[in-house]
Short mmCIF file of C-alpha atoms in Angstrom, two decimals:
data_model
loop_
_atom_site.label_atom_id
_atom_site.label_comp_id
_atom_site.label_asym_id
_atom_site.label_seq_id
_atom_site.Cartn_x
_atom_site.Cartn_y
_atom_site.Cartn_z
CA MET A 1210 53.30 69.90 -99.45
CA ALA A 1211 54.61 68.68 -96.10
CA ARG A 1212 57.74 70.81 -96.53
CA ASP A 1213 55.76 73.92 -97.44
CA ARG A 1214 53.49 73.53 -94.43
CA GLY A 1215 56.29 72.75 -92.02
CA GLY A 1216 54.85 69.38 -91.09
CA ALA A 1217 55.75 65.72 -91.17
CA LEU A 1218 54.67 63.31 -93.89
CA VAL A 1219 52.34 60.84 -92.21
CA PHE A 1220 50.94 57.70 -93.84
CA HIS A 1221 48.55 54.99 -92.80
CA GLU A 1222 50.14 51.58 -93.17
CA HIS A 1223 47.10 50.34 -95.10
CA GLY A 1224 45.38 51.83 -98.15
CA PHE A 1225 46.85 54.57 -100.35
CA PRO A 1226 49.74 54.87 -101.05
CA ILE A 1227 51.34 51.97 -99.16
CA GLU A 1228 49.16 49.03 -100.16
CA LEU A 1229 47.49 50.49 -103.24
CA SER A 1230 50.67 51.75 -104.89
CA LEU A 1231 54.04 51.07 -103.28
CA ARG A 1232 53.56 47.40 -102.42
CA LYS A 1233 52.24 46.71 -105.93
CA LEU A 1234 55.31 48.22 -107.58
CA PHE A 1235 58.14 47.40 -105.19
CA LEU A 1236 59.31 44.59 -102.93
CA GLY A 1237 60.31 44.78 -99.26
CA ILE A 1238 58.12 47.82 -98.53
CA GLU A 1239 58.06 47.60 -94.75
CA ARG A 1240 57.47 50.48 -92.40
CA THR A 1241 60.94 50.36 -90.82
CA GLU A 1242 62.56 50.72 -94.26
CA LEU A 1243 60.30 53.65 -95.15
CA GLU A 1244 60.87 55.31 -91.77
CA ASN A 1245 64.64 54.94 -91.91
CA ARG A 1246 65.27 55.63 -95.61
CA LEU A 1247 62.55 58.14 -96.49
CA GLY A 1248 61.70 59.75 -93.16
CA ILE A 1249 58.03 58.73 -93.30
CA THR A 1250 55.98 58.78 -90.09
CA PHE A 1251 53.12 56.33 -89.64
CA PHE A 1252 49.83 57.41 -88.15
CA ASP A 1253 49.75 54.84 -85.35
CA SER A 1254 53.11 56.08 -84.05
CA VAL A 1255 51.82 59.66 -83.64
CA GLU A 1256 50.81 60.49 -80.07
CA GLU A 1257 47.06 60.69 -79.55
CA LYS A 1258 47.18 64.33 -78.46
CA TYR A 1259 48.63 65.38 -81.83
CA ARG A 1260 46.30 63.40 -84.09
CA SER A 1261 43.43 65.88 -83.91
CA LYS A 1262 45.73 68.61 -85.25
CA MET A 1263 46.69 66.65 -88.32
CA LYS A 1264 45.32 67.58 -91.74
CA THR A 1265 44.05 64.82 -94.00
CA VAL A 1266 44.98 65.36 -97.65
CA SER A 1267 43.09 63.70 -100.51
CA GLN A 1268 44.76 62.06 -103.49
CA GLU A 1269 43.27 64.74 -105.73
CA GLU A 1270 44.82 67.52 -103.63
CA ILE A 1271 48.22 65.88 -103.92
CA TYR A 1272 47.92 65.54 -107.69
CA HIS A 1273 47.05 69.21 -108.12
CA TYR A 1274 49.32 70.72 -105.50
CA ILE A 1275 51.73 73.38 -106.76
CA SER A 1276 54.33 74.75 -104.38
CA ASN A 1277 54.65 78.49 -103.95
CA ASP A 1278 58.16 78.12 -102.58
CA THR A 1279 60.27 80.08 -105.07
CA ASN A 1280 63.44 78.67 -103.52
CA TYR A 1281 62.43 75.16 -104.59
CA SER A 1282 62.75 74.74 -108.36
CA MET A 1283 61.65 72.03 -110.76
CA PHE A 1284 65.25 70.81 -110.76
CA ASP A 1285 65.08 70.34 -106.99
CA ALA A 1286 61.84 68.40 -107.40
CA ILE A 1287 63.38 66.20 -110.10
CA GLU A 1288 66.46 65.53 -107.98
CA HIS A 1289 64.26 64.55 -105.04
CA ARG A 1290 62.18 62.29 -107.29
CA HIS A 1291 65.40 60.59 -108.39
CA TYR A 1292 66.34 59.94 -104.77
CA ILE A 1293 62.95 58.46 -103.86
CA ILE A 1294 62.83 56.16 -106.89
CA GLN A 1295 66.41 55.00 -106.40
CA GLU A 1296 65.81 54.24 -102.72
CA LEU A 1297 62.64 52.27 -103.47
CA TYR A 1298 64.49 50.14 -105.99
CA ARG A 1299 67.38 49.65 -103.57
CA ILE A 1300 64.85 48.29 -101.09
CA THR A 1301 63.45 46.07 -103.84
CA ALA A 1302 66.91 44.80 -104.84
CA ARG A 1303 67.74 43.94 -101.24
CA GLU A 1304 64.49 42.03 -100.86
CA MET A 1305 65.19 40.09 -104.05
CA GLU A 1306 68.64 39.16 -102.74
CA LEU A 1307 67.14 37.95 -99.48
CA ARG A 1308 64.23 36.06 -101.07
CA PRO A 1309 65.13 35.33 -104.72
CA GLY A 1310 62.61 32.51 -104.96
CA SER A 1311 59.59 34.43 -103.72
CA PRO A 1312 56.51 34.68 -105.98
CA ASP A 1313 56.82 38.48 -106.08
CA ALA A 1314 60.46 38.29 -107.15
CA ALA A 1315 59.52 35.76 -109.84
CA ASP A 1316 56.79 38.08 -111.15
CA MET A 1317 59.21 41.01 -111.31
CA CYS A 1318 61.71 38.98 -113.31
CA ALA A 1319 59.18 37.05 -115.43
CA SER A 1320 59.51 38.90 -118.74
CA LEU A 1321 63.27 39.44 -118.49
CA HIS A 1322 63.81 35.79 -117.56
CA ALA A 1323 61.59 34.56 -120.39
CA PHE A 1324 63.52 36.46 -123.07
CA PHE A 1325 67.01 36.71 -121.62
CA GLY A 1326 67.33 34.08 -118.88
CA LYS A 1327 70.60 32.19 -118.92
CA GLY A 1328 70.98 28.46 -119.27
CA ASP A 1329 70.84 25.76 -121.91
CA GLY A 1330 67.06 25.73 -121.83
CA LYS A 1331 66.59 29.27 -123.17
CA GLY A 1332 65.73 28.14 -126.70
CA ASN A 1333 63.23 25.58 -125.46
CA ARG A 1334 61.73 28.13 -123.09
CA LEU A 1335 61.09 30.55 -125.96
CA LYS A 1336 59.59 27.80 -128.12
CA GLU A 1337 57.24 26.81 -125.31
CA LEU A 1338 56.00 30.40 -125.32
CA GLY A 1339 55.41 30.26 -129.07
CA ILE A 1340 58.38 32.51 -129.84
CA THR A 1341 60.28 31.39 -132.93
CA LYS A 1342 62.16 34.61 -133.66
CA SER A 1343 65.62 35.14 -132.23
CA ILE A 1344 65.75 37.76 -129.47
CA THR A 1345 68.69 40.15 -129.54
CA HIS A 1346 70.56 41.27 -126.45
CA LYS A 1347 69.74 44.89 -127.18
CA TYR A 1348 66.04 45.54 -127.56
CA THR A 1349 63.27 48.12 -127.80
CA VAL A 1350 60.05 48.03 -125.79
CA ILE A 1351 56.82 49.54 -127.09
CA HIS A 1352 53.98 50.10 -124.64
CA SER A 1353 50.59 49.80 -126.33
CA ARG A 1354 47.68 51.04 -124.25
CA GLY A 1355 44.12 51.46 -125.48
CA LEU A 1356 43.05 53.59 -122.49
CA GLU A 1357 39.49 52.24 -122.75
CA ASN A 1358 37.09 54.98 -123.83
CA ASP A 1359 39.39 57.83 -122.79
CA GLY A 1360 42.22 57.23 -125.24
CA ASN A 1361 40.97 59.41 -128.08
CA ARG A 1362 39.80 62.18 -125.74
CA PHE A 1363 43.13 62.31 -123.90
CA MET A 1364 45.19 62.22 -127.10
CA ASN A 1365 43.06 64.88 -128.80
CA LYS A 1366 43.54 67.18 -125.81
CA ALA A 1367 47.28 66.48 -125.78
CA GLN A 1368 47.43 67.41 -129.45
CA GLU A 1369 45.58 70.63 -128.75
CA VAL A 1370 47.75 71.82 -125.86
CA PHE A 1371 51.13 70.20 -126.62
CA GLY A 1372 51.26 69.61 -130.36
CA ILE A 1373 51.67 65.84 -130.40
CA ASP A 1374 50.15 63.71 -133.13
CA ASN A 1375 46.91 62.42 -131.64
CA ARG A 1376 47.27 58.92 -133.11
CA ALA A 1377 50.99 58.21 -132.74
CA GLY A 1378 50.84 57.01 -129.12
CA LEU A 1379 47.84 54.79 -129.84
CA ASP A 1380 48.68 53.39 -133.29
CA HIS A 1381 52.51 53.21 -133.09
CA PRO A 1382 52.98 53.50 -136.89
CA ALA A 1383 55.77 51.34 -138.27
CA ASP A 1384 57.41 54.26 -140.07
CA LEU A 1385 57.50 56.23 -136.81
CA ILE A 1386 59.17 53.32 -135.02
CA SER A 1387 61.73 52.96 -137.81
CA SER A 1388 62.46 56.70 -137.77
CA ILE A 1389 63.29 56.45 -134.06
CA LEU A 1390 65.36 53.28 -134.19
CA ALA A 1391 67.42 53.83 -137.34
CA PRO A 1392 69.51 56.78 -136.01
CA LEU A 1393 70.17 54.80 -132.82
CA GLY A 1394 71.50 51.79 -134.69
CA MET A 1395 68.62 49.69 -133.35
CA LYS A 1396 66.65 48.95 -136.54
CA ASN A 1397 67.81 45.30 -136.60
CA ASN A 1398 67.32 44.62 -132.90
CA SER A 1399 64.29 43.00 -131.28
CA ILE A 1400 61.15 45.04 -130.64
CA LEU A 1401 59.09 43.73 -127.73
CA MET A 1402 55.58 45.01 -127.05
CA ILE A 1403 53.91 45.13 -123.66
CA THR A 1404 50.19 45.67 -124.04
CA ASP A 1405 46.83 45.70 -122.31
CA GLY A 1406 45.41 43.69 -125.21
CA GLN A 1407 42.86 46.35 -126.16
CA SER A 1408 44.37 47.13 -129.56
CA PRO A 1409 44.92 43.84 -131.44
CA GLU A 1410 44.90 45.74 -134.72
CA VAL A 1411 48.14 47.48 -133.69
CA VAL A 1412 49.78 44.12 -133.01
CA GLN A 1413 48.54 42.71 -136.32
CA ARG A 1414 49.74 45.70 -138.32
CA LEU A 1415 53.23 45.72 -136.80
CA SER A 1416 53.56 41.94 -137.04
CA SER A 1417 52.83 42.05 -140.78
CA ASP A 1418 54.96 45.11 -141.55
CA PRO A 1419 57.86 44.15 -143.86
CA VAL A 1420 60.40 46.21 -141.89
CA VAL A 1421 59.24 45.94 -138.29
CA GLY A 1422 57.51 42.56 -138.47
CA PRO A 1423 60.60 40.29 -138.61
CA ILE A 1424 61.94 41.72 -135.33
CA PHE A 1425 58.60 42.34 -133.58
CA GLN A 1426 57.31 40.21 -130.71
CA VAL A 1427 54.50 40.68 -128.20
CA VAL A 1428 55.31 39.62 -124.63
CA PRO A 1429 53.24 36.41 -124.23
CA SER A 1430 50.38 36.63 -121.75
CA LYS A 1431 51.71 33.47 -120.09
CA VAL A 1432 54.70 35.38 -118.71
CA SER A 1433 53.32 38.92 -118.70
CA THR A 1434 52.96 40.46 -115.23
CA MET A 1435 52.63 44.12 -114.31
CA THR A 1436 55.95 44.31 -112.49
CA GLY A 1437 57.66 42.02 -115.00
CA ASP A 1438 56.58 44.17 -117.95
CA LEU A 1439 57.68 47.26 -116.06
CA MET A 1440 61.18 45.91 -115.51
CA LEU A 1441 61.45 44.76 -119.13
CA ALA A 1442 60.57 48.30 -120.26
CA ILE A 1443 62.70 50.11 -117.69
CA PHE A 1444 65.84 48.23 -118.71
CA SER A 1445 65.22 48.36 -122.47
CA ASP A 1446 67.72 50.10 -124.71
CA VAL A 1447 64.88 52.13 -126.26
CA PHE A 1448 61.41 52.76 -124.87
CA ILE A 1449 58.48 54.02 -126.95
CA GLY A 1450 55.26 54.76 -125.09
CA ASN A 1451 52.05 56.75 -124.85
CA PRO A 1452 52.30 60.28 -123.40
CA VAL A 1453 48.88 60.12 -121.68
CA SER A 1454 49.38 56.68 -120.11
CA THR A 1455 50.43 56.76 -116.46
CA PHE A 1456 52.15 53.39 -117.04
CA SER A 1457 54.33 54.85 -119.81
CA GLN A 1458 54.94 57.99 -117.77
CA TYR A 1459 56.08 55.96 -114.77
CA ILE A 1460 58.48 53.91 -116.90
CA VAL A 1461 60.07 57.10 -118.24
CA GLN A 1462 60.34 58.61 -114.75
CA VAL A 1463 62.22 55.54 -113.53
CA ARG A 1464 64.47 55.45 -116.58
CA TYR A 1465 65.46 59.07 -116.00
CA ALA A 1466 66.04 58.42 -112.30
CA LEU A 1467 68.31 55.47 -113.14
CA GLY A 1468 70.17 57.35 -115.87
CA ILE A 1469 68.77 55.33 -118.78
CA GLU A 1470 68.40 57.25 -122.03
CA ASN A 1471 66.31 56.92 -125.20
CA SER A 1472 62.73 57.25 -123.99
CA TYR A 1473 60.21 58.49 -126.56
CA LEU A 1474 56.64 59.54 -125.80
CA PHE A 1475 56.10 62.58 -128.02
CA ALA A 1476 55.88 62.53 -131.80
CA LYS A 1477 54.45 64.67 -134.57
CA LYS A 1478 54.84 65.14 -138.31
CA ASP A 1479 56.85 68.02 -139.72
CA GLU A 1480 55.78 70.24 -142.61
CA ASN A 1481 56.99 67.57 -145.05
CA GLY A 1482 54.92 64.84 -143.44
CA LYS A 1483 57.92 63.12 -141.85
CA TRP A 1484 57.86 61.89 -138.26
CA GLU A 1485 59.88 63.68 -135.63
CA THR A 1486 60.08 63.20 -131.88
CA PHE A 1487 60.32 66.06 -129.42
CA CYS A 1488 60.39 66.76 -125.68
CA ASN A 1489 63.07 64.10 -125.30
CA ASP A 1490 64.73 65.65 -122.24
CA GLU A 1491 63.80 65.26 -118.60
CA THR A 1492 62.94 68.90 -117.93
CA CYS A 1493 60.43 68.98 -120.78
CA PHE A 1494 59.04 65.60 -119.71
CA TYR A 1495 58.27 66.89 -116.21
CA TYR A 1496 56.78 70.06 -117.67
CA TRP A 1497 54.40 67.76 -119.57
CA ILE A 1498 53.64 65.73 -116.42
CA ASN A 1499 52.62 68.89 -114.55
CA LEU A 1500 50.55 70.09 -117.50
CA TRP A 1501 48.90 66.70 -118.06
CA THR A 1502 48.05 66.26 -114.38
CA ASN A 1503 46.25 69.59 -114.27
CA LEU A 1504 44.41 68.84 -117.51
CA PHE A 1505 43.04 65.42 -116.65
CA PHE A 1506 42.91 65.05 -112.86
#
């Protein structure tokens, strides 16, 4: 939007998106880093005489904005998104190197440390969390999200306009999970679930499944943090999520930006009643993001 209008991108240091988004997801988000790395201008550094000429843009306008610049393709947008995400995680990595013992750094590493932390105490640490199953080095993460009262409505609409199965992303059927993991050679590796706790029946069903159950484990609430669960999912060997969840969508965006493959959001049954995944490439994924945003926001 700023490019199309020939203007600068100006943020307030407080509120959206700095405090309400960036500082919740990343570490070391200071104005000098954003100014130097991303070219962002902050409102209080704009001369008074220019402030009255500035246009305030709402969050809704940003969500729905579509560029008319025919010289700027979806591939350009994806490439730019990669750059932004990579820079934000470089800032985060630097902050973690400078302050490895900070509470925010601990939260970001909580889930990974709980399952994969080095040291002689790993086994005891898992037992203290109530985890008796062995955790393999390679692992799958499933994101289970109930989406409150909107889950069924969102999934039904997604089925209507995009052809997905309207229960797959909510129920995570065991046979769907197996159909994804078997061709990847991951059917015997750990499956870890991050969840909002709204669908205990999903956890119960997968835990008792004869195929998935022995390798299935929910991330314990004692170590579950938003940023920690994000990092666990981002670095997983396979990610299975919900196509209408912004949390799942964000995880897939980051995985693509970091060059991590095997992200699955879209599933349906073929004419023989067998599960198949689709839209497993980045271009199709961003086509869905644009479509979904205009449908629901």
